[in-house]
mmCIF file of C-alpha atoms in Angstrom:
data_model
loop_
_atom_site.group_PDB
_atom_site.id
_atom_site.type_symbol
_atom_site.label_atom_id
_atom_site.label_comp_id
_atom_site.label_asym_id
_atom_site.label_seq_id
_atom_site.Cartn_x
_atom_site.Cartn_y
_atom_site.Cartn_z
ATOM 1 C CA MET A 29 28.696 -4.541 -27.766
ATOM 2 C CA ALA A 30 32.144 -3.977 -29.252
ATOM 3 C CA PHE A 31 33.604 -5.972 -26.412
ATOM 4 C CA LEU A 32 30.979 -8.683 -26.962
ATOM 5 C CA GLN A 33 31.940 -8.977 -30.537
ATOM 6 C CA SER A 34 35.592 -9.436 -29.642
ATOM 7 C CA LEU A 35 34.757 -12.521 -27.540
ATOM 8 C CA GLN A 36 34.213 -16.117 -28.561
ATOM 9 C CA GLY A 37 32.607 -19.123 -27.046
ATOM 10 C CA PRO A 38 31.755 -19.339 -23.268
ATOM 11 C CA ALA A 39 33.023 -15.790 -22.530
ATOM 12 C CA ALA A 40 30.483 -14.236 -24.920
ATOM 13 C CA TYR A 41 27.598 -16.206 -23.359
ATOM 14 C CA ALA A 42 28.786 -15.379 -19.828
ATOM 15 C CA LEU A 43 28.844 -11.639 -20.628
ATOM 16 C CA LEU A 44 25.397 -11.704 -22.121
ATOM 17 C CA PHE A 45 24.038 -13.655 -19.160
ATOM 18 C CA ALA A 46 25.638 -11.234 -16.695
ATOM 19 C CA VAL A 47 24.289 -8.156 -18.455
ATOM 20 C CA LEU A 48 20.766 -9.627 -18.641
ATOM 21 C CA VAL A 49 20.800 -10.632 -14.915
ATOM 22 C CA GLY A 50 22.199 -7.155 -14.103
ATOM 23 C CA SER A 51 19.006 -5.605 -15.368
ATOM 24 C CA GLY A 52 17.292 -7.241 -12.446
ATOM 25 C CA PHE A 53 19.584 -5.152 -10.177
ATOM 26 C CA GLY A 54 18.678 -1.953 -11.927
ATOM 27 C CA LEU A 55 21.294 -1.996 -14.759
ATOM 28 C CA PRO A 56 19.732 0.223 -17.468
ATOM 29 C CA VAL A 57 19.652 -2.319 -20.261
ATOM 30 C CA ASN A 58 17.066 -2.769 -23.013
ATOM 31 C CA GLU A 59 16.744 -6.569 -23.016
ATOM 32 C CA ASP A 60 15.043 -6.670 -26.479
ATOM 33 C CA LEU A 61 17.642 -4.561 -28.297
ATOM 34 C CA LEU A 62 20.463 -6.521 -26.557
ATOM 35 C CA LEU A 63 18.926 -9.803 -27.670
ATOM 36 C CA LEU A 64 18.566 -8.522 -31.243
ATOM 37 C CA ALA A 65 22.185 -7.405 -31.351
ATOM 38 C CA ALA A 66 23.372 -10.765 -29.809
ATOM 39 C CA ALA A 67 21.309 -12.660 -32.439
ATOM 40 C CA ALA A 68 23.068 -10.604 -35.134
ATOM 41 C CA LEU A 69 26.396 -11.901 -33.728
ATOM 42 C CA THR A 70 25.300 -15.468 -34.626
ATOM 43 C CA LEU A 71 25.611 -14.377 -38.224
ATOM 44 C CA ARG A 72 29.279 -13.605 -37.594
ATOM 45 C CA GLY A 73 29.957 -16.827 -35.737
ATOM 46 C CA VAL A 74 30.473 -15.204 -32.333
ATOM 47 C CA MET A 75 27.532 -17.227 -30.883
ATOM 48 C CA GLU A 76 25.341 -20.130 -31.912
ATOM 49 C CA PRO A 77 21.542 -19.752 -31.966
ATOM 50 C CA VAL A 78 20.446 -22.618 -29.695
ATOM 51 C CA PRO A 79 22.985 -21.844 -26.884
ATOM 52 C CA LEU A 80 22.155 -18.144 -27.224
ATOM 53 C CA VAL A 81 18.376 -18.856 -26.732
ATOM 54 C CA ALA A 82 19.185 -21.051 -23.678
ATOM 55 C CA VAL A 83 21.523 -18.543 -22.024
ATOM 56 C CA ALA A 84 19.266 -15.577 -22.809
ATOM 57 C CA TRP A 85 16.238 -17.481 -21.391
ATOM 58 C CA CYS A 86 18.069 -18.203 -18.121
ATOM 59 C CA GLY A 87 19.348 -14.614 -17.935
ATOM 60 C CA ILE A 88 15.916 -12.904 -18.580
ATOM 61 C CA VAL A 89 13.978 -15.238 -16.235
ATOM 62 C CA CYS A 90 16.631 -14.646 -13.456
ATOM 63 C CA ALA A 91 16.332 -10.850 -13.977
ATOM 64 C CA ASP A 92 12.526 -11.009 -13.879
ATOM 65 C CA ALA A 93 12.670 -13.235 -10.818
ATOM 66 C CA LEU A 94 14.905 -10.716 -9.057
ATOM 67 C CA ILE A 95 12.512 -7.821 -9.688
ATOM 68 C CA PHE A 96 9.626 -10.064 -8.652
ATOM 69 C CA HIS A 97 11.551 -10.986 -5.487
ATOM 70 C CA TRP A 98 12.133 -7.287 -4.539
ATOM 71 C CA GLY A 99 8.361 -6.704 -4.803
ATOM 72 C CA HIS A 100 7.681 -9.931 -2.867
ATOM 73 C CA ARG A 101 10.225 -9.161 -0.102
ATOM 74 C CA PHE A 102 9.820 -5.381 0.286
ATOM 75 C CA GLY A 103 6.553 -4.470 -1.354
ATOM 76 C CA ALA A 104 4.945 -1.056 -1.011
ATOM 77 C CA PRO A 105 7.063 0.000 1.991
ATOM 78 C CA LEU A 106 10.176 0.154 -0.325
ATOM 79 C CA LEU A 107 8.398 2.749 -2.385
ATOM 80 C CA ARG A 108 8.102 5.149 0.495
ATOM 81 C CA HIS A 109 11.732 6.059 -0.173
ATOM 82 C CA ARG A 110 11.679 9.252 -2.160
ATOM 83 C CA ILE A 111 13.965 7.849 -4.949
ATOM 84 C CA ALA A 112 11.833 4.750 -5.452
ATOM 85 C CA ALA A 113 8.664 6.775 -5.274
ATOM 86 C CA ARG A 114 9.779 8.724 -8.360
ATOM 87 C CA ALA A 115 10.223 5.522 -10.346
ATOM 88 C CA LEU A 116 6.954 3.982 -9.246
ATOM 89 C CA PRO A 117 4.608 6.373 -7.449
ATOM 90 C CA PRO A 118 2.225 4.548 -4.911
ATOM 91 C CA PRO A 119 -0.948 5.488 -6.958
ATOM 92 C CA ARG A 120 0.583 3.848 -10.016
ATOM 93 C CA LEU A 121 1.560 0.721 -8.003
ATOM 94 C CA GLU A 122 -2.015 0.439 -6.662
ATOM 95 C CA ALA A 123 -3.401 0.708 -10.220
ATOM 96 C CA MET A 124 -1.077 -2.078 -11.396
ATOM 97 C CA GLN A 125 -1.920 -4.245 -8.349
ATOM 98 C CA ALA A 126 -5.687 -3.805 -9.120
ATOM 99 C CA ALA A 127 -5.022 -5.009 -12.691
ATOM 100 C CA MET A 128 -3.032 -7.960 -11.377
ATOM 101 C CA ARG A 129 -5.835 -8.939 -9.034
ATOM 102 C CA ARG A 130 -8.339 -8.750 -11.825
ATOM 103 C CA TRP A 131 -6.466 -10.831 -14.336
ATOM 104 C CA GLY A 132 -4.662 -13.180 -11.999
ATOM 105 C CA PRO A 133 -1.253 -14.905 -12.436
ATOM 106 C CA ALA A 134 -1.783 -15.358 -16.247
ATOM 107 C CA CYS A 135 -1.118 -11.598 -16.711
ATOM 108 C CA LEU A 136 2.520 -12.406 -16.074
ATOM 109 C CA PHE A 137 2.562 -13.903 -19.597
ATOM 110 C CA ALA A 138 1.578 -10.492 -21.147
ATOM 111 C CA VAL A 139 4.012 -8.620 -18.937
ATOM 112 C CA ARG A 140 6.998 -10.004 -20.951
ATOM 113 C CA PHE A 141 5.711 -8.144 -24.028
ATOM 114 C CA LEU A 142 5.452 -4.760 -22.406
ATOM 115 C CA PRO A 143 8.841 -3.024 -22.423
ATOM 116 C CA GLY A 144 8.777 0.077 -20.376
ATOM 117 C CA LEU A 145 6.121 -1.314 -18.004
ATOM 118 C CA ARG A 146 7.716 -4.663 -17.432
ATOM 119 C CA THR A 147 9.770 -3.859 -14.335
ATOM 120 C CA ALA A 148 6.920 -2.015 -12.609
ATOM 121 C CA LEU A 149 4.448 -4.752 -13.379
ATOM 122 C CA LEU A 150 6.768 -7.499 -12.085
ATOM 123 C CA PHE A 151 7.377 -5.566 -8.964
ATOM 124 C CA ALA A 152 3.592 -5.107 -8.518
ATOM 125 C CA ALA A 153 3.023 -8.787 -9.069
ATOM 126 C CA GLY A 154 5.625 -9.658 -6.390
ATOM 127 C CA SER A 155 4.144 -7.167 -3.909
ATOM 128 C CA LEU A 156 0.857 -9.038 -4.210
ATOM 129 C CA LYS A 157 2.716 -12.146 -3.000
ATOM 130 C CA MET A 158 1.978 -14.134 -6.126
ATOM 131 C CA ARG A 159 3.623 -17.499 -6.103
ATOM 132 C CA TYR A 160 7.070 -17.831 -7.552
ATOM 133 C CA ARG A 161 5.950 -20.828 -9.561
ATOM 134 C CA HIS A 162 3.424 -18.623 -11.398
ATOM 135 C CA LEU A 163 6.308 -16.334 -12.472
ATOM 136 C CA PHE A 164 8.347 -19.155 -13.735
ATOM 137 C CA VAL A 165 5.428 -20.774 -15.559
ATOM 138 C CA PHE A 166 3.841 -17.821 -17.257
ATOM 139 C CA ASP A 167 6.884 -15.443 -17.660
ATOM 140 C CA GLY A 168 9.119 -18.375 -18.595
ATOM 141 C CA ALA A 169 6.601 -19.540 -21.241
ATOM 142 C CA ALA A 170 6.483 -16.007 -22.690
ATOM 143 C CA ALA A 171 10.226 -15.767 -22.830
ATOM 144 C CA LEU A 172 10.351 -19.116 -24.491
ATOM 145 C CA ILE A 173 8.249 -17.686 -27.321
ATOM 146 C CA GLU A 174 9.826 -14.251 -27.435
ATOM 147 C CA ILE A 175 13.564 -15.158 -27.466
ATOM 148 C CA PRO A 176 13.568 -17.733 -30.313
ATOM 149 C CA LEU A 177 11.395 -15.398 -32.381
ATOM 150 C CA LEU A 178 13.810 -12.550 -31.952
ATOM 151 C CA VAL A 179 16.918 -14.682 -32.634
ATOM 152 C CA TYR A 180 15.608 -16.516 -35.695
ATOM 153 C CA ALA A 181 13.956 -13.387 -37.051
ATOM 154 C CA VAL A 182 17.356 -11.709 -37.138
ATOM 155 C CA ARG A 183 18.957 -14.792 -38.731
ATOM 156 C CA TYR A 184 16.158 -14.815 -41.343
ATOM 157 C CA VAL A 185 16.614 -11.222 -42.443
ATOM 158 C CA GLY A 186 20.390 -11.676 -42.445
ATOM 159 C CA GLY A 187 22.326 -8.611 -43.448
ATOM 160 C CA ARG A 188 19.295 -6.290 -43.021
ATOM 161 C CA TRP A 189 19.347 -6.690 -39.188
ATOM 162 C CA GLN A 190 20.864 -3.248 -38.576
ATOM 163 C CA ASP A 191 18.037 -1.489 -40.512
ATOM 164 C CA ILE A 192 15.397 -3.553 -38.631
ATOM 165 C CA LEU A 193 17.125 -2.929 -35.266
ATOM 166 C CA ALA A 194 16.923 0.838 -35.898
ATOM 167 C CA ALA A 195 13.231 0.550 -36.897
ATOM 168 C CA LEU A 196 12.362 -1.524 -33.815
ATOM 169 C CA GLN A 197 14.093 0.990 -31.590
ATOM 170 C CA ARG A 198 11.864 3.679 -33.025
ATOM 171 C CA TRP A 199 8.606 1.673 -32.950
ATOM 172 C CA GLN A 200 8.993 -0.703 -30.010
ATOM 173 C CA ALA A 201 6.869 1.532 -27.731
ATOM 174 C CA VAL A 202 3.989 0.768 -30.140
ATOM 175 C CA LEU A 203 4.717 -2.740 -31.433
ATOM 176 C CA TRP A 204 5.075 -4.647 -28.119
ATOM 177 C CA PRO A 205 1.985 -3.080 -26.411
ATOM 178 C CA LEU A 206 -0.070 -3.796 -29.581
ATOM 179 C CA LEU A 207 1.084 -7.420 -29.469
ATOM 180 C CA ALA A 208 0.200 -7.627 -25.861
ATOM 181 C CA VAL A 209 -3.253 -6.130 -26.395
ATOM 182 C CA LEU A 210 -3.921 -8.674 -29.183
ATOM 183 C CA LEU A 211 -2.853 -11.561 -26.890
ATOM 184 C CA VAL A 212 -5.055 -10.311 -24.023
ATOM 185 C CA ALA A 213 -7.991 -9.733 -26.404
ATOM 186 C CA GLY A 214 -7.665 -13.330 -27.673
ATOM 187 C CA TRP A 215 -7.582 -14.618 -24.121
ATOM 188 C CA ILE A 216 -10.655 -12.734 -23.179
ATOM 189 C CA ALA A 217 -12.560 -13.869 -26.162
ATOM 190 C CA TRP A 218 -11.525 -17.490 -25.313
ATOM 191 C CA ARG A 219 -12.718 -17.064 -21.775
ATOM 192 C CA ALA A 220 -16.046 -15.479 -22.786
ATOM 193 C CA ARG A 221 -16.643 -18.339 -25.241
ATOM 194 C CA ARG A 222 -15.988 -20.904 -22.442
ATOM 195 C CA ARG A 223 -18.352 -19.090 -20.068
ATOM 196 C CA GLY A 224 -21.064 -19.082 -22.757
ATOM 197 C CA ARG A 225 -21.111 -22.830 -23.208
ATOM 198 C CA PRO A 226 -23.960 -24.627 -21.543
ATOM 199 C CA SER A 227 -22.964 -26.900 -18.670
ATOM 200 C CA ALA A 228 -23.074 -30.663 -19.332
#
């Protein structure tokens, strides 16, 4: 972050993009905290909000597509390796695959709001041979909501961003799953209402 603050213009965006894409290769990066910190740099003139949103969206979707591709290309056989099996045990993968089969491609929208489970769920979706276009449509749409919200929320609170960043770091394990549950509950209610309508 100190190095990022020392940069200006294209170099800062390039570093942000590289780090986000690197998370798709296993780089241990918390995307949400990185985006919040990058958004804070727009208050110091290191970056501009609109280019930041565009670059972050491309980087995040590329990272998600890479994880999805690993699942699509290698699937469950990759998890037979003992190191991979520790990160995502086969029973957990099967449970995630069952959830994916139940909810279909639309569940990729909710995956974006589940830090901690995001990588495993994307891998599970890829292992089910879901279509790449579903990933770009649903995951891309979710990122298009999440990223501007994060960036402009930081700009709105201004100088208080460090306190909020610390609070989010403490509570993110609760906040994002809660938001995802609310979104899924709303979608289920909408589906139930549609099914309950009499046919024409």
